[in-house]
Amino acid sequence: MPSSNAPAHPPQLPAADVTDDLWRWMGEVALPFWATQGLDPETGLFWERMTADGAPDRAAPRRIRVQARQIYSLAHAAVLGLYPQGTALALGVFDRLLDAAEAPDGAPGFVQALAPDGAVQDATRDAYDHAFLVLAFAWLSKASGAPRVAAALERCLAFVDQGLGAADGSLYESVPRRLPRRQNPQMHWFESVLALMELGHPGAAARAATARRLFDEKLYHRPTRTIGEYFAEDWHPLPDAAARIVEPGHLAEWSWLLRRHDALAGLPPCAEAADLFQAALRWAQPATGLLVDEVDRDGPVLRGTSRIWLQTELVKARLAMAEEGGAAEREAAIAALTTMRDHFLGKPWPAGWIDQLDAAGRPVPGPVPASILYHVFVAVAEAKRIFGMSPV
């Protein structure tokens, strides 16, 4: 992994070289750090974030979605052979998570956040969180074969169906319900049921088809080939400027998910995946190719900063195109991987990342969020799957 002052690699760097570098960094540097120093020995849960000097932020609450993301990353890495000890570590946090966050008040489902000492801080049952819990439990079940994990997965699915499921097949935001409705929980639910589909879970294909239908009928804005972020109760646009807010990173993420669903379901590649990706590129920084954080679908940039997670989704979309395409798509994916690595990873310390750059490409001061491990891991795992590695 290059140091923070290392020169950028040229875009034409061979794919295997970039993949080798990122794969080894993930397995030898990032995952070991976040699995050990990233774990609070007192509560048995993962830290929410680290400070710029690599110390835990002890005052930060523990969001359940972050616990789920870390469990998922360790379990999937173990299945891939990248970090075999990840299974045992993930199981330990899984057990603690169930003790602290599943139905502590007697109601089904998982609470949204725990206080630093492990007590319940927010008892809301959140759809976004439960999507990630399904993703985590699916992969941990695959990695461990533990019946208690499979049982927790089924309880989580039952709660989503009974407590969060709407008549149109979408998920309500939460229990208790709140507005506006957002595309983001629906997107991550789609991601989670695609994982179930990949792992052969019964009924997963039907769940994925329902989530895909919601995208087709409610979320996709065909005139601009974009997806809005916020909606009214009935999925109609909001009556103000919030209806036009678009996050280019989510366009790239949906592009990747649609291509993945097409492949898993045996469908021909859909036009919407390509259209969403091209729409995302409308708001890429000319000098770097980085996506900006938030825009108005009619054109104006609302937030010209660039968080790292958007770039991981750009990488994944590029990789999906490379898998289907030729040399040009392959070179574009290599360039995106290299740009992500050189602008964000291995900083401000070897296992960390820069969370956000300002409009001029300078790091925005702030903590290093643990939640980003999931984003980077998936991008690196996809690069490994598609490009492989060079011989040792």
Coordinates of C-alpha atoms in Angstrom, one line a residue:
M1 CA 0.0 0.0 0.0
P2 CA 1.5 3.4 -0.9
S3 CA 2.3 5.9 1.8
S4 CA 0.3 9.1 1.9
N5 CA 3.0 11.0 0.0
A6 CA 3.6 8.3 -2.6
P7 CA 3.1 9.4 -6.2
A8 CA -0.1 8.2 -7.9
H9 CA 0.2 5.1 -10.1
P10 CA -0.5 5.6 -13.8
P11 CA -4.0 4.5 -14.9
Q12 CA -2.5 1.8 -17.2
L13 CA -1.1 -0.1 -14.2
P14 CA -1.9 -3.8 -14.9
A15 CA -5.1 -5.0 -13.2
A16 CA -3.4 -7.8 -11.3
D17 CA -0.9 -5.4 -9.8
V18 CA -3.6 -3.1 -8.4
T19 CA -5.7 -6.1 -7.3
D20 CA -2.7 -7.7 -5.6
D21 CA -1.9 -4.5 -3.8
L22 CA -5.4 -3.9 -2.5
W23 CA -6.1 -7.6 -1.7
R24 CA -2.9 -7.8 0.4
W25 CA -3.6 -4.5 2.1
M26 CA -7.1 -5.6 3.0
G27 CA -6.0 -9.0 4.3
E28 CA -2.7 -8.0 6.0
V29 CA -3.4 -4.5 7.2
A30 CA -7.0 -3.3 7.2
L31 CA -8.9 -6.4 8.4
P32 CA -6.4 -7.2 11.2
F33 CA -6.6 -3.7 12.5
W34 CA -10.4 -3.3 12.4
A35 CA -10.9 -6.8 13.9
T36 CA -8.6 -6.1 16.8
Q37 CA -7.9 -2.5 17.5
G38 CA -11.3 -1.8 16.1
L39 CA -12.9 -3.9 18.9
D40 CA -13.8 -2.6 22.3
P41 CA -12.7 -5.3 24.8
E42 CA -15.1 -4.1 27.5
T43 CA -18.4 -4.3 25.5
G44 CA -17.2 -6.9 22.9
L45 CA -18.6 -4.6 20.2
F46 CA -16.8 -2.7 17.4
W47 CA -15.9 0.9 17.9
E48 CA -18.0 3.3 15.8
R49 CA -15.0 5.2 14.6
M50 CA -11.4 6.1 15.2
T51 CA -9.7 9.4 15.6
A52 CA -7.3 10.8 13.1
D53 CA -4.4 9.3 15.1
G54 CA -5.9 5.8 15.1
A55 CA -7.3 5.8 18.7
P56 CA -10.9 4.7 19.3
D57 CA -13.6 7.4 19.8
R58 CA -14.8 6.1 23.1
A59 CA -17.7 8.6 23.4
A60 CA -19.4 7.6 20.1
P61 CA -22.6 5.5 20.3
R62 CA -22.6 2.1 18.6
R63 CA -24.9 2.0 15.7
I64 CA -26.2 -1.5 14.9
R65 CA -25.7 -1.0 11.2
V66 CA -21.9 -0.6 11.8
Q67 CA -21.8 -3.7 13.9
A68 CA -23.5 -5.6 11.1
R69 CA -21.2 -4.2 8.5
Q70 CA -18.1 -5.3 10.4
I71 CA -19.5 -8.8 11.0
Y72 CA -20.3 -9.1 7.3
S73 CA -16.9 -8.0 6.2
L74 CA -15.1 -10.4 8.5
A75 CA -17.4 -13.3 7.6
H76 CA -17.2 -12.8 3.9
A77 CA -13.4 -12.3 4.1
A78 CA -13.2 -15.7 5.9
V79 CA -15.3 -17.4 3.2
L80 CA -12.9 -16.0 0.6
G81 CA -9.9 -17.2 2.5
L82 CA -8.6 -13.7 2.9
Y83 CA -8.9 -13.5 6.7
P84 CA -9.7 -17.0 8.0
Q85 CA -9.8 -15.9 11.7
G86 CA -12.7 -13.6 10.8
T87 CA -15.3 -16.2 11.5
A88 CA -14.4 -16.7 15.1
L89 CA -14.1 -12.9 15.7
A90 CA -17.4 -12.2 13.9
L91 CA -19.2 -14.9 16.0
G92 CA -18.0 -13.3 19.2
V93 CA -19.4 -9.9 18.2
F94 CA -22.6 -11.6 16.9
D95 CA -23.2 -13.2 20.3
R96 CA -22.7 -9.9 22.1
L97 CA -24.9 -8.1 19.6
L98 CA -27.8 -10.4 20.2
D99 CA -27.5 -10.1 23.9
A100 CA -27.4 -6.3 23.8
A101 CA -29.5 -5.3 20.8
E102 CA -32.1 -8.0 19.9
A103 CA -35.4 -7.4 21.7
P104 CA -34.0 -5.9 24.9
D105 CA -37.4 -4.4 25.6
G106 CA -39.3 -7.5 24.8
A107 CA -40.4 -6.3 21.3
P108 CA -39.1 -8.1 18.2
G109 CA -36.3 -6.8 16.1
F110 CA -33.0 -5.0 16.8
V111 CA -32.7 -1.6 18.4
Q112 CA -31.0 1.1 16.3
A113 CA -28.1 2.2 18.6
L114 CA -26.3 1.4 21.8
A115 CA -24.6 3.8 24.2
P116 CA -20.9 3.5 24.7
D117 CA -21.4 1.3 27.7
G118 CA -23.6 -1.1 25.7
A119 CA -26.9 0.0 27.0
V120 CA -29.8 0.8 24.7
Q121 CA -29.6 4.4 23.4
D122 CA -32.2 4.3 20.6
A123 CA -34.9 1.6 20.6
T124 CA -36.1 2.4 17.1
R125 CA -36.3 -0.6 14.7
D126 CA -34.7 0.7 11.5
A127 CA -35.1 -0.8 8.0
Y128 CA -31.6 0.2 6.9
D129 CA -30.1 -1.5 10.0
H130 CA -32.1 -4.7 9.4
A131 CA -31.0 -4.9 5.8
F132 CA -27.4 -5.0 7.0
L133 CA -28.2 -7.5 9.7
V134 CA -29.6 -9.8 7.1
L135 CA -26.5 -9.4 5.0
A136 CA -24.2 -10.0 8.0
F137 CA -26.1 -13.0 9.3
A138 CA -26.3 -14.6 5.8
W139 CA -22.5 -14.5 5.3
L140 CA -21.8 -15.4 8.9
S141 CA -24.1 -18.4 8.5
K142 CA -22.1 -19.4 5.4
A143 CA -18.8 -18.9 7.1
S144 CA -19.6 -20.7 10.4
G145 CA -22.4 -23.1 9.7
A146 CA -23.6 -22.2 13.2
P147 CA -27.3 -23.0 13.8
R148 CA -27.7 -20.0 16.1
V149 CA -26.7 -17.7 13.3
A150 CA -29.1 -19.3 10.9
A151 CA -31.8 -19.0 13.5
A152 CA -31.1 -15.3 14.0
L153 CA -31.2 -14.8 10.2
E154 CA -34.7 -16.3 10.1
R155 CA -35.9 -14.2 13.1
C156 CA -34.5 -11.1 11.3
L157 CA -36.3 -11.9 8.1
A158 CA -39.6 -12.6 10.0
F159 CA -39.4 -9.2 11.7
V160 CA -38.7 -7.4 8.4
D161 CA -41.7 -9.2 6.9
Q162 CA -44.1 -8.6 9.8
G163 CA -42.8 -5.4 11.3
L164 CA -41.4 -3.4 8.4
G165 CA -43.0 -4.8 5.3
A166 CA -45.5 -2.6 3.4
A167 CA -48.2 -3.9 1.1
D168 CA -46.4 -2.8 -2.1
G169 CA -43.3 -5.0 -1.1
S170 CA -41.2 -2.1 0.1
L171 CA -40.0 -1.6 3.6
Y172 CA -41.2 1.1 5.9
E173 CA -38.5 3.4 7.3
S174 CA -38.8 2.1 10.8
V175 CA -40.9 1.1 13.8
P176 CA -42.3 3.6 14.8
R177 CA -42.8 4.8 11.3
R178 CA -41.3 8.0 10.1
L179 CA -41.1 10.2 7.0
P180 CA -39.8 10.9 4.4
R181 CA -39.4 7.5 2.9
R182 CA -35.9 7.0 1.4
Q183 CA -34.5 4.9 -1.4
N184 CA -31.5 4.0 0.7
P185 CA -33.0 1.3 2.9
Q186 CA -34.7 -0.2 -0.2
M187 CA -31.4 -0.3 -2.0
H188 CA -29.6 -2.1 0.8
W189 CA -32.5 -4.5 1.2
F190 CA -32.1 -5.3 -2.5
E191 CA -28.4 -5.9 -1.8
S192 CA -29.1 -8.2 1.1
V193 CA -31.7 -10.3 -0.7
L194 CA -29.3 -10.6 -3.6
A195 CA -26.7 -12.0 -1.1
L196 CA -29.4 -14.5 0.1
M197 CA -30.0 -15.4 -3.6
E198 CA -26.3 -15.9 -4.2
L199 CA -26.1 -18.1 -1.1
G200 CA -29.1 -20.2 -2.1
H201 CA -31.6 -19.1 0.6
P202 CA -35.2 -20.3 -0.1
G203 CA -37.4 -17.5 -1.4
A204 CA -34.6 -15.1 -2.1
A205 CA -35.3 -14.9 -5.8
A206 CA -38.9 -13.8 -5.1
R207 CA -37.7 -11.2 -2.6
A208 CA -35.2 -9.8 -5.1
A209 CA -37.9 -9.7 -7.9
T210 CA -40.1 -7.6 -5.5
A211 CA -37.3 -5.2 -4.7
R212 CA -36.5 -4.9 -8.4
R213 CA -40.1 -4.1 -9.2
L214 CA -40.1 -1.3 -6.6
F215 CA -37.1 0.2 -8.4
D216 CA -38.8 -0.1 -11.8
E217 CA -42.1 1.3 -10.7
K218 CA -41.4 3.8 -8.0
L219 CA -37.8 4.8 -7.6
Y220 CA -36.4 5.2 -11.1
H221 CA -36.9 8.7 -12.6
R222 CA -36.9 7.9 -16.3
P223 CA -36.9 11.5 -17.6
T224 CA -33.4 12.1 -16.0
R225 CA -32.3 8.5 -15.6
T226 CA -31.7 9.1 -12.0
I227 CA -33.0 8.0 -8.6
G228 CA -34.2 10.5 -6.0
E229 CA -33.4 10.1 -2.3
Y230 CA -36.6 11.2 -0.6
F231 CA -40.2 10.3 -1.2
A232 CA -43.7 10.8 0.3
E233 CA -45.6 8.0 2.0
D234 CA -47.0 6.7 -1.3
W235 CA -43.6 6.9 -3.1
H236 CA -44.7 10.1 -5.0
P237 CA -42.2 12.9 -5.2
L238 CA -42.0 15.3 -2.4
P239 CA -43.5 18.8 -3.2
D240 CA -40.2 20.7 -2.7
A241 CA -36.6 20.8 -3.7
A242 CA -35.9 17.6 -1.7
A243 CA -37.6 15.7 -4.6
R244 CA -34.7 16.6 -6.9
I245 CA -31.8 15.6 -4.6
V246 CA -29.6 12.9 -6.1
E247 CA -26.5 11.2 -4.7
P248 CA -24.3 10.1 -7.7
G249 CA -22.8 7.3 -5.6
H250 CA -26.2 5.7 -5.2
L251 CA -26.7 5.8 -9.0
A252 CA -23.4 3.9 -9.4
E253 CA -24.5 1.5 -6.6
W254 CA -27.8 0.8 -8.1
S255 CA -26.1 0.2 -11.5
W256 CA -23.9 -2.5 -9.8
L257 CA -26.9 -4.1 -8.1
L258 CA -29.0 -4.2 -11.2
R259 CA -26.2 -5.9 -13.1
R260 CA -25.7 -8.3 -10.3
H261 CA -29.4 -9.2 -10.2
D262 CA -29.5 -9.7 -14.0
A263 CA -26.6 -12.2 -13.6
L264 CA -28.1 -14.1 -10.7
A265 CA -31.6 -14.2 -12.2
G266 CA -30.4 -15.1 -15.7
L267 CA -31.7 -11.9 -17.2
P268 CA -30.2 -10.0 -20.1
P269 CA -28.3 -6.8 -19.1
C270 CA -30.8 -4.0 -18.5
A271 CA -30.5 -0.6 -20.1
E272 CA -31.2 1.1 -16.7
A273 CA -27.9 -0.1 -15.3
A274 CA -25.9 1.6 -18.1
D275 CA -28.1 4.7 -18.0
L276 CA -27.7 5.2 -14.2
F277 CA -23.9 4.8 -14.5
Q278 CA -23.8 7.4 -17.3
A279 CA -25.9 9.8 -15.2
A280 CA -23.6 9.4 -12.2
L281 CA -20.6 10.4 -14.4
R282 CA -22.3 13.7 -15.2
W283 CA -21.2 14.8 -11.8
A284 CA -17.7 13.4 -11.7
Q285 CA -14.9 15.9 -11.0
P286 CA -13.1 16.6 -14.3
A287 CA -9.6 16.5 -12.9
T288 CA -9.9 13.3 -10.8
G289 CA -13.0 11.5 -11.9
L290 CA -14.2 11.5 -8.3
L291 CA -18.0 11.6 -7.8
V292 CA -19.4 14.5 -5.8
D293 CA -21.6 13.9 -2.8
E294 CA -24.9 15.5 -3.7
V295 CA -26.6 17.2 -6.7
D296 CA -29.8 18.5 -8.0
R297 CA -31.1 16.1 -10.7
D298 CA -31.6 19.2 -12.9
G299 CA -27.8 19.8 -12.9
P300 CA -26.5 22.0 -10.1
V301 CA -24.0 20.5 -7.6
L302 CA -25.3 20.9 -4.0
R303 CA -22.3 19.4 -2.2
G304 CA -19.1 19.4 -4.1
T305 CA -17.2 17.3 -1.6
S306 CA -16.4 13.7 -2.3
R307 CA -16.8 10.9 0.3
I308 CA -14.9 7.7 -0.1
W309 CA -18.0 5.5 -0.2
L310 CA -19.1 7.1 -3.5
Q311 CA -15.8 6.1 -5.1
T312 CA -16.1 2.5 -4.0
E313 CA -19.5 2.4 -5.7
L314 CA -18.0 3.9 -8.8
V315 CA -15.3 1.2 -8.7
K316 CA -18.0 -1.6 -8.3
A317 CA -20.0 -0.2 -11.3
R318 CA -16.8 0.0 -13.4
L319 CA -15.9 -3.6 -12.5
A320 CA -19.3 -4.8 -13.5
M321 CA -18.9 -3.1 -16.8
A322 CA -15.4 -4.6 -17.2
E323 CA -16.8 -8.1 -16.5
E324 CA -19.3 -7.6 -19.4
G325 CA -17.1 -5.5 -21.7
G326 CA -13.8 -5.3 -23.4
A327 CA -10.4 -3.6 -23.0
A328 CA -11.7 -0.1 -22.6
E329 CA -14.0 -1.0 -19.8
R330 CA -11.2 -3.0 -18.2
E331 CA -8.8 0.0 -18.3
A332 CA -11.5 2.3 -16.9
A333 CA -12.0 -0.1 -13.9
I334 CA -8.3 -0.2 -13.3
A335 CA -8.1 3.6 -13.3
A336 CA -11.0 3.8 -10.9
L337 CA -9.4 1.3 -8.5
T338 CA -6.1 3.2 -8.6
T339 CA -7.8 6.5 -8.1
M340 CA -9.7 5.2 -5.1
R341 CA -6.5 3.8 -3.6
D342 CA -4.3 6.7 -4.1
H343 CA -6.7 9.4 -3.0
F344 CA -8.2 7.7 0.1
L345 CA -6.6 4.5 1.4
G346 CA -3.7 4.0 3.8
K347 CA -4.3 7.4 5.3
P348 CA -4.0 9.0 7.9
W349 CA -2.5 5.7 9.1
P350 CA -1.8 2.4 7.3
A351 CA -5.2 0.7 8.0
G352 CA -7.3 3.8 7.6
W353 CA -8.9 5.9 5.0
I354 CA -9.8 9.5 4.3
D355 CA -13.5 9.8 4.7
Q356 CA -14.0 12.9 2.6
L357 CA -12.2 15.3 0.3
D358 CA -13.3 18.9 -0.2
A359 CA -14.1 20.3 -3.7
A360 CA -10.4 21.1 -4.2
G361 CA -9.3 17.5 -3.4
R362 CA -8.0 18.2 0.1
P363 CA -8.8 15.9 3.1
V364 CA -11.6 17.2 5.3
P365 CA -10.5 16.9 8.9
G366 CA -12.5 14.4 10.9
P367 CA -12.7 10.9 12.3
V368 CA -12.2 7.6 10.4
P369 CA -15.5 5.8 10.4
A370 CA -15.6 2.0 10.8
S371 CA -18.6 1.8 8.5
I372 CA -16.3 2.4 5.4
L373 CA -14.6 -1.0 5.8
Y374 CA -17.7 -2.7 4.2
H375 CA -17.6 -0.4 1.2
V376 CA -13.9 -0.9 0.5
F377 CA -14.0 -4.6 1.2
V378 CA -16.8 -5.2 -1.3
A379 CA -14.9 -3.2 -4.0
V380 CA -11.7 -5.1 -3.4
A381 CA -13.5 -8.5 -3.3
E382 CA -15.1 -7.6 -6.6
A383 CA -11.8 -6.7 -8.1
K384 CA -10.3 -10.0 -7.0
R385 CA -13.3 -11.9 -8.4
I386 CA -13.1 -10.3 -11.8
F387 CA -9.4 -9.6 -12.2
G388 CA -7.8 -12.4 -10.1
M389 CA -4.3 -12.1 -8.9
S390 CA -0.9 -12.4 -10.5
P391 CA 1.2 -15.5 -9.7
V392 CA 3.4 -15.3 -6.6

